[in-house]
Amino acid sequence: KYYTAIFDAVYKKANQDNSVFGGCNFWAWAGEGRPKKPGGLWKPNDDFIGDPPHESQGWYSIYDTDTATIEVIKEYAEKMNSISR
């Protein structure tokens, strides 16, 4: 629901006449990567999942198995691509 609310607000703003829009994205795509210890700090040989090494790993990541979030991202990518100027 979080990404739906955020992307919907962005889409509505971008779809307004005379609107200027630069872009929007989620924090990090982790894909198949997984932190060795959720919330732990990155160490050499750990998967890269998008978080800086000094921050909790996996905290804001989107994983390849998060199908609900991936569907929301796809939905709003299509909506944004449909806006014509």
C-alpha positions in Angstrom: 0.0 0.0 0.0 2.9 2.4 0.7 4.3 2.3 -2.9 0.8 2.5 -4.3 0.1 5.7 -2.4 3.5 7.2 -3.3 3.4 6.3 -7.0 -0.2 7.4 -7.3 0.6 10.8 -5.9 3.5 11.1 -8.3 1.5 9.9 -11.2 -1.3 12.4 -10.5 1.2 15.3 -10.2 3.0 14.3 -13.4 -0.2 13.9 -15.3 -1.3 17.5 -14.6 -1.1 20.1 -17.3 2.0 22.3 -17.0 3.5 19.9 -14.5 7.3 19.4 -14.3 8.4 16.0 -13.2 11.9 14.7 -12.9 11.4 11.1 -11.8 10.8 8.8 -8.8 12.1 5.5 -7.7 12.3 3.1 -4.8 15.4 2.9 -2.6 17.0 -0.3 -3.7 16.4 -3.4 -5.9 18.0 -6.4 -4.2 16.8 -8.9 -6.7 18.1 -12.3 -5.8 20.6 -10.9 -3.2 19.9 -11.4 0.5 21.6 -10.1 3.6 23.5 -12.7 5.6 22.1 -11.2 8.7 18.9 -9.0 8.2 19.6 -5.6 9.5 23.3 -6.2 9.8 26.0 -4.2 8.1 27.6 -5.3 4.8 30.9 -7.1 4.9 33.2 -8.3 2.1 31.8 -11.2 0.2 28.2 -10.4 1.2 25.6 -9.9 -1.6 25.1 -6.4 -2.8 21.5 -5.5 -2.3 21.5 -1.8 -2.7 22.0 -0.4 0.8 25.2 1.4 1.6 27.7 -0.7 3.6 27.3 1.4 6.7 23.4 1.0 6.8 21.2 -1.9 7.8 21.2 -4.4 4.9 17.8 -5.2 3.4 16.0 -2.5 5.3 14.6 -0.8 2.2 15.3 -3.5 -0.4 12.8 -4.9 -2.9 13.5 -8.6 -3.5 12.7 -10.7 -6.6 10.1 -12.7 -4.6 8.1 -9.6 -3.6 5.6 -10.1 -6.4 3.0 -7.7 -5.0 5.4 -4.7 -4.9 6.8 -5.7 -8.3 3.3 -5.6 -9.8 2.7 -2.1 -8.3 6.0 -0.9 -9.8 5.0 -2.3 -13.2 1.6 -0.8 -13.0 2.9 2.7 -12.4 5.7 2.4 -14.8 3.1 1.7 -17.5 1.0 4.6 -16.3 3.9 7.0 -16.4 4.9 5.8 -19.8 1.4 6.5 -21.1 1.6 10.2 -20.2 2.2 12.2 -23.4 3.1 15.9 -23.7 
